[in-house]
Amino acid sequence: MNETLLIKNGYIITLGENNRVLKNHSILVEDGKIKKIGHSKDFTGQYGHVINASGKVVMPGFINAHMHFYSTFVRGLCKAKPSANFRELLENLWWKLDKCLTLDDCYYSALLPLIDAVKRGTTTIMDHHASPFAARGSLNKIAEAVKKTGLRASLCYELSDRDGQSIARDGIDENVDFIKRCNSEKDEQLKALFGLHASFTITDRTMEQAAKAGSELGAGFHIHTAEAKSDQEHSEKNFGMRVVERLHKFSILGPKTIAAHCVHVNAREMDLLKETDTAVVHNPQSNMNNAVGTADIIKMSNKGILVGLGTDAMTVNMLEELRVAMWAQHLRHDDPCAGFMESISTLPFNNAKIANRHWETKLGELKEGYAADIILMDYYPPTPFDENTFLGHLGFGLSQSFVDTTIAGGKVLMEKKKLKIDVDEREAAKESLKLSAALWERF
Ligand SMILES: [Zn+2]
């Protein structure tokens, strides 16, 4: 009995194929999963823990489909040279930063955004990690931080040839070891993908080795794809083909693969993404920040490509990213009505579909047998609130509300805005501050 958790009296948003808004219903959680959803009057037993969701909206935890935890340590750093384009940004900032990371840095730069994710109701994160001079063991370090906070994460190491053959080898080995770990442990908090930086930093030889190693382990890939125009120019000049064509040639594409960005893909490349059922992850804030353009997610969605939403380390607040995704399509298409459904569906529906290609436990829907990854948000709807109006409320009202309670795998990680995780946030921040200051010295 003490293992059970009952959430009662809220507006329950189920999401999923048949999204419903349920009133006067309760959710019973047992063994990390949703045991039963029904009329509140049917729950008359004794429960280990009861959460009163009156004045709250109860919905599945958010999923972030593209993130870089390590970027945390760049916050406030003013030492990078000014950059005129995306390539220079990588060289002057990101590739200088990631070279300075130690294994301890990997742990703490992940721990802080993970704590923040609990506060923002993001319960699953698909991360893409780089630390070329501390590659080996880095994913286990990040996994430790994930385990500590109780969230779920898919991790991968960003393989590239930019630091020479030996570090590229480390990148392959790090991916392989972590995929093997996840395959054998079957821990539902941790999943693995094979990480690749991007087409323009990976030679044919390394791409071939990665493709072979990843496919032998049954893993999907996670790669930045045609993020900037320069990725396409590099591919056409050096390989005589477009970026997505090159990834297809090496069998990198597929249902388990995440192609992040796809800002500069043509119709033929979209067809390849569709044919291979590859998931595209849109990161509008990052694309604007890097001045690389805006992906045409309307066109991709119309072709039937599964388009999810990531934050690319700009934030862990998925609702902030979602709103930007909406406005970005308006600007992209010079039309104030363009792409409402295509953009707003990315977070609540498409990210769940992407995650469910990786997790055995079903995520992203409040349904019996599904993961008890549940959040409560403060919300008193000022206008009629039901299945037909929910997406409008999500974009324009709920997105401005506070997360009150976060539950992942049936564990209450935050309740009434108080963290209940096994980490002292203040101590973690203190350690992070010390480590980042030292890293800035090395930068
Ligand atoms: Zn990224």
Coordinates of N, CA, C and O in Angstrom, one line a residue, residues 187-289:
D187 N 18.2 -0.5 -18.0 CA 17.7 0.5 -17.0 C 16.8 1.5 -17.7 O 17.3 2.2 -18.7
E188 N 15.6 1.6 -17.3 CA 14.7 2.5 -18.0 C 14.9 4.0 -17.8 O 14.2 4.8 -18.4
Q189 N 15.9 4.3 -17.0 CA 16.3 5.7 -16.9 C 17.3 6.1 -17.9 O 17.5 7.3 -18.3
L190 N 18.0 5.1 -18.4 CA 19.2 5.4 -19.3 C 19.0 4.7 -20.7 O 18.8 3.5 -20.7
K191 N 19.2 5.4 -21.7 CA 19.2 4.9 -23.1 C 20.4 5.4 -23.8 O 21.0 6.5 -23.4
A192 N 20.8 4.8 -24.9 CA 22.0 5.3 -25.7 C 21.7 5.4 -27.1 O 20.9 4.6 -27.7
L193 N 22.3 6.4 -27.7 CA 22.3 6.4 -29.2 C 23.8 6.5 -29.6 O 24.7 6.7 -28.7
F194 N 24.1 6.3 -30.9 CA 25.5 6.5 -31.3 C 25.6 8.0 -31.8 O 24.9 8.4 -32.7
G195 N 26.5 8.7 -31.1 CA 26.5 10.2 -31.4 C 27.6 10.5 -32.5 O 28.7 10.0 -32.5
L196 N 27.1 11.3 -33.4 CA 28.1 11.8 -34.5 C 27.9 13.3 -34.5 O 26.8 13.8 -34.3
H197 N 29.0 14.0 -34.6 CA 28.9 15.5 -34.6 C 28.1 16.0 -35.8 O 27.0 16.4 -35.6
A198 N 28.7 15.9 -36.9 CA 28.0 16.4 -38.2 C 28.8 15.9 -39.4 O 30.0 15.5 -39.2
S199 N 28.1 15.9 -40.5 CA 28.8 15.4 -41.7 C 30.1 16.1 -42.0 O 31.1 15.5 -42.3
F200 N 30.2 17.4 -41.7 CA 31.4 18.2 -42.1 C 32.6 17.9 -41.2 O 33.7 18.4 -41.5
T201 N 32.4 17.2 -40.1 CA 33.6 16.9 -39.2 C 33.9 15.4 -39.2 O 34.7 15.0 -38.4
I202 N 33.3 14.7 -40.1 CA 33.5 13.2 -40.1 C 33.9 12.7 -41.4 O 33.2 12.9 -42.4
T203 N 35.1 12.1 -41.5 CA 35.6 11.6 -42.8 C 34.8 10.3 -43.2 O 34.1 9.7 -42.3
D204 N 34.9 9.9 -44.4 CA 34.3 8.7 -44.9 C 34.7 7.5 -44.0 O 33.9 6.6 -43.7
R205 N 36.0 7.4 -43.7 CA 36.5 6.3 -43.0 C 35.9 6.2 -41.6 O 35.4 5.1 -41.2
T206 N 35.9 7.3 -40.9 CA 35.3 7.3 -39.6 C 33.8 7.1 -39.6 O 33.2 6.3 -38.8
M207 N 33.1 7.6 -40.6 CA 31.7 7.4 -40.8 C 31.4 5.9 -41.0 O 30.4 5.4 -40.4
E208 N 32.2 5.3 -41.8 CA 32.0 3.9 -42.0 C 32.2 3.1 -40.8 O 31.4 2.1 -40.5
Q209 N 33.2 3.4 -40.0 CA 33.5 2.7 -38.7 C 32.3 2.9 -37.8 O 31.9 1.9 -37.1
A210 N 31.8 4.1 -37.7 CA 30.7 4.4 -36.8 C 29.5 3.7 -37.2 O 28.8 3.1 -36.3
A211 N 29.2 3.7 -38.5 CA 28.0 3.1 -39.0 C 28.0 1.6 -38.7 O 27.0 1.0 -38.2
K212 N 29.2 1.0 -38.9 CA 29.3 -0.5 -38.6 C 29.1 -0.8 -37.1 O 28.3 -1.6 -36.7
A213 N 29.8 0.0 -36.3 CA 29.8 -0.2 -34.8 C 28.3 0.0 -34.3 O 27.8 -0.8 -33.5
G214 N 27.7 1.1 -34.8 CA 26.4 1.4 -34.3 C 25.3 0.3 -34.7 O 24.5 -0.2 -33.9
S215 N 25.4 -0.1 -36.0 CA 24.4 -1.0 -36.5 C 24.6 -2.4 -35.9 O 23.6 -3.1 -35.6
E216 N 25.9 -2.8 -35.6 CA 26.1 -4.1 -35.0 C 25.4 -4.2 -33.6 O 25.1 -5.2 -33.1
L217 N 25.3 -3.0 -32.9 CA 24.7 -3.0 -31.6 C 23.2 -2.6 -31.7 O 22.6 -2.5 -30.6
G218 N 22.7 -2.5 -32.8 CA 21.3 -2.2 -33.0 C 20.9 -0.8 -32.6 O 19.7 -0.5 -32.2
A219 N 21.9 0.1 -32.6 CA 21.6 1.5 -32.1 C 21.2 2.4 -33.2 O 21.6 2.3 -34.3
G220 N 20.5 3.5 -32.9 CA 20.2 4.6 -33.8 C 21.3 5.6 -33.6 O 22.2 5.4 -32.7
F221 N 21.3 6.6 -34.5 CA 22.4 7.7 -34.4 C 21.7 9.0 -34.0 O 20.5 9.2 -34.2
H222 N 22.6 9.9 -33.5 CA 22.1 11.2 -33.2 C 23.1 12.2 -33.7 O 24.2 12.2 -33.3
I223 N 22.7 12.9 -34.8 CA 23.6 13.8 -35.5 C 23.1 15.1 -35.9 O 21.9 15.2 -36.3
H224 N 23.9 16.2 -35.8 CA 23.5 17.5 -36.4 C 23.5 17.4 -37.9 O 24.5 17.0 -38.5
T225 N 22.4 17.7 -38.5 CA 22.2 17.5 -39.9 C 21.8 18.8 -40.6 O 20.8 19.4 -40.4
A226 N 22.7 19.2 -41.5 CA 22.4 20.4 -42.3 C 21.9 21.6 -41.5 O 21.0 22.3 -41.8
E227 N 22.7 21.8 -40.4 CA 22.3 22.9 -39.5 C 22.6 24.2 -40.1 O 21.7 25.1 -40.0
A228 N 23.8 24.3 -40.7 CA 24.1 25.6 -41.4 C 24.3 25.3 -42.9 O 24.6 24.1 -43.2
K229 N 24.3 26.3 -43.7 CA 24.5 26.1 -45.2 C 25.9 25.5 -45.4 O 26.1 24.7 -46.4
S230 N 26.8 25.9 -44.6 CA 28.2 25.4 -44.8 C 28.3 23.9 -44.7 O 29.2 23.3 -45.3
D231 N 27.4 23.2 -44.0 CA 27.5 21.7 -43.9 C 27.2 21.2 -45.3 O 27.9 20.3 -45.8
Q232 N 26.2 21.8 -46.0 CA 25.9 21.3 -47.3 C 27.0 21.6 -48.3 O 27.4 20.8 -49.1
E233 N 27.5 22.9 -48.2 CA 28.6 23.2 -49.1 C 29.8 22.3 -49.0 O 30.4 21.9 -50.0
H234 N 30.1 21.9 -47.7 CA 31.2 21.0 -47.5 C 31.0 19.7 -48.1 O 31.8 19.1 -48.7
S235 N 29.7 19.2 -47.9 CA 29.4 17.8 -48.4 C 29.4 17.8 -49.9 O 29.9 16.9 -50.5
E236 N 28.9 18.8 -50.6 CA 28.8 18.9 -52.0 C 30.2 19.0 -52.6 O 30.6 18.3 -53.6
K237 N 31.1 19.8 -52.0 CA 32.4 20.0 -52.5 C 33.3 18.7 -52.2 O 34.0 18.3 -53.1
N238 N 33.2 18.1 -51.1 CA 34.1 17.0 -50.7 C 33.6 15.7 -51.1 O 34.4 14.7 -51.3
F239 N 32.3 15.5 -51.1 CA 31.7 14.2 -51.3 C 30.8 14.1 -52.5 O 30.3 13.0 -52.9
G240 N 30.5 15.2 -53.2 CA 29.7 15.2 -54.4 C 28.3 14.9 -54.1 O 27.6 14.4 -55.0
M241 N 27.8 15.1 -52.9 CA 26.4 14.8 -52.6 C 25.9 15.6 -51.4 O 26.7 16.3 -50.8
R242 N 24.6 15.7 -51.2 CA 24.0 16.4 -50.1 C 24.2 15.7 -48.8 O 24.5 14.5 -48.8
V243 N 24.1 16.4 -47.7 CA 24.4 15.8 -46.4 C 23.5 14.6 -46.1 O 24.0 13.6 -45.7
V244 N 22.2 14.8 -46.3 CA 21.3 13.6 -46.0 C 21.6 12.4 -46.9 O 21.5 11.3 -46.5
E245 N 21.9 12.7 -48.2 CA 22.3 11.6 -49.1 C 23.5 10.9 -48.6 O 23.6 9.7 -48.7
R246 N 24.5 11.7 -48.1 CA 25.7 11.1 -47.5 C 25.4 10.2 -46.3 O 25.8 9.1 -46.2
L247 N 24.5 10.7 -45.4 CA 24.1 9.9 -44.2 C 23.4 8.6 -44.7 O 23.6 7.5 -44.1
H248 N 22.6 8.8 -45.7 CA 21.9 7.6 -46.2 C 22.8 6.6 -46.8 O 22.7 5.4 -46.6
K249 N 23.8 7.1 -47.5 CA 24.8 6.2 -48.1 C 25.5 5.3 -47.1 O 25.8 4.1 -47.3
F250 N 25.7 5.9 -45.9 CA 26.4 5.1 -44.8 C 25.4 4.4 -43.9 O 25.7 3.9 -42.8
S251 N 24.1 4.4 -44.3 CA 23.0 3.7 -43.5 C 22.9 4.3 -42.1 O 22.7 3.6 -41.1
I252 N 23.1 5.6 -42.0 CA 23.0 6.3 -40.7 C 21.5 6.6 -40.4 O 21.1 6.6 -39.2
L253 N 20.7 6.7 -41.4 CA 19.3 7.1 -41.3 C 18.5 5.9 -40.8 O 18.9 4.7 -41.0
G254 N 17.3 6.1 -40.2 CA 16.4 5.1 -39.8 C 15.5 5.5 -38.7 O 15.7 6.6 -38.1
P255 N 14.5 4.7 -38.3 CA 13.6 5.2 -37.3 C 14.2 5.5 -35.9 O 13.6 6.3 -35.2
K256 N 15.3 4.9 -35.6 CA 15.9 5.2 -34.3 C 16.9 6.4 -34.4 O 17.4 6.7 -33.3
T257 N 17.1 6.9 -35.5 CA 18.0 8.0 -35.7 C 17.4 9.3 -35.5 O 16.3 9.6 -36.0
I258 N 18.1 10.2 -34.9 CA 17.7 11.6 -34.7 C 18.6 12.5 -35.6 O 19.8 12.6 -35.4
A259 N 17.9 13.2 -36.6 CA 18.6 14.2 -37.4 C 18.3 15.6 -36.8 O 17.2 16.0 -37.0
A260 N 19.2 16.1 -36.1 CA 18.9 17.4 -35.4 C 19.0 18.6 -36.4 O 20.0 18.5 -37.2
H261 N 18.1 19.5 -36.4 CA 18.1 20.7 -37.2 C 17.5 20.6 -38.6 O 16.4 21.1 -38.8
C262 N 18.2 20.0 -39.5 CA 17.7 19.9 -40.9 C 17.1 21.3 -41.4 O 16.0 21.4 -42.0
V263 N 17.9 22.3 -41.2 CA 17.5 23.7 -41.6 C 17.7 23.8 -43.1 O 16.9 24.4 -43.8
H264 N 18.7 23.2 -43.6 CA 19.1 23.3 -45.1 C 18.9 22.0 -45.8 O 19.9 21.5 -46.4
V265 N 17.8 21.4 -45.8 CA 17.6 20.2 -46.6 C 16.6 20.5 -47.7 O 15.7 21.3 -47.6
N266 N 16.9 19.9 -48.9 CA 16.0 20.1 -50.0 C 14.9 19.0 -50.1 O 14.9 18.1 -49.2
A267 N 14.1 19.1 -51.1 CA 13.0 18.1 -51.2 C 13.4 16.7 -51.3 O 12.9 15.8 -50.7
R268 N 14.5 16.5 -52.1 CA 15.0 15.1 -52.2 C 15.5 14.5 -50.9 O 15.3 13.4 -50.5
E269 N 16.1 15.4 -50.1 CA 16.6 15.0 -48.8 C 15.4 14.7 -47.8 O 15.5 13.8 -47.0
M270 N 14.4 15.5 -47.9 CA 13.2 15.3 -47.1 C 12.6 13.9 -47.5 O 12.2 13.2 -46.6
D271 N 12.6 13.6 -48.8 CA 12.1 12.3 -49.2 C 12.9 11.2 -48.6 O 12.3 10.2 -48.1
L272 N 14.2 11.3 -48.5 CA 15.0 10.3 -47.9 C 14.7 10.2 -46.4 O 14.7 9.1 -45.8
L273 N 14.5 11.3 -45.7 CA 14.2 11.3 -44.3 C 12.9 10.5 -44.1 O 12.7 9.7 -43.2
K274 N 11.9 10.8 -45.0 CA 10.6 10.1 -44.9 C 10.8 8.7 -45.2 O 10.3 7.8 -44.4
E275 N 11.4 8.3 -46.3 CA 11.6 6.9 -46.7 C 12.2 6.1 -45.6 O 11.9 4.9 -45.4
T276 N 13.2 6.7 -44.9 CA 13.9 5.9 -43.8 C 13.2 6.1 -42.5 O 13.7 5.5 -41.5
D277 N 12.2 6.9 -42.4 CA 11.4 7.1 -41.2 C 12.4 7.7 -40.1 O 12.2 7.4 -38.9
T278 N 13.3 8.5 -40.5 CA 14.2 9.2 -39.6 C 13.5 10.4 -38.9 O 12.7 11.1 -39.5
A279 N 13.7 10.5 -37.6 CA 13.1 11.6 -36.9 C 14.0 12.9 -37.0 O 15.2 12.8 -36.9
V280 N 13.3 14.0 -37.3 CA 14.0 15.3 -37.3 C 13.7 16.0 -36.0 O 12.6 16.0 -35.5
V281 N 14.7 16.7 -35.5 CA 14.4 17.5 -34.3 C 14.7 18.9 -34.5 O 15.9 19.3 -34.9
H282 N 13.7 19.7 -34.3 CA 13.8 21.2 -34.6 C 14.2 21.9 -33.3 O 13.7 21.6 -32.2
N283 N 15.1 22.9 -33.5 CA 15.7 23.6 -32.4 C 15.6 25.1 -32.7 O 16.7 25.7 -32.9
P284 N 14.5 25.7 -32.7 CA 14.4 27.1 -33.3 C 15.2 28.2 -32.6 O 15.8 29.0 -33.2
Q285 N 15.2 28.1 -31.3 CA 16.0 29.2 -30.5 C 17.5 29.1 -30.9 O 18.1 30.2 -31.1
S286 N 18.0 27.9 -30.9 CA 19.4 27.8 -31.3 C 19.7 28.2 -32.7 O 20.7 28.9 -33.0
N287 N 18.8 27.9 -33.6 CA 19.0 28.3 -35.0 C 19.0 29.8 -35.2 O 19.7 30.4 -35.9
M288 N 18.1 30.4 -34.4 CA 18.0 31.9 -34.5 C 19.3 32.5 -33.8 O 19.9 33.4 -34.4
N289 N 19.7 31.9 -32.7 CA 20.9 32.4 -32.0 C 22.1 32.3 -32.9 O 23.0 33.2 -32.9

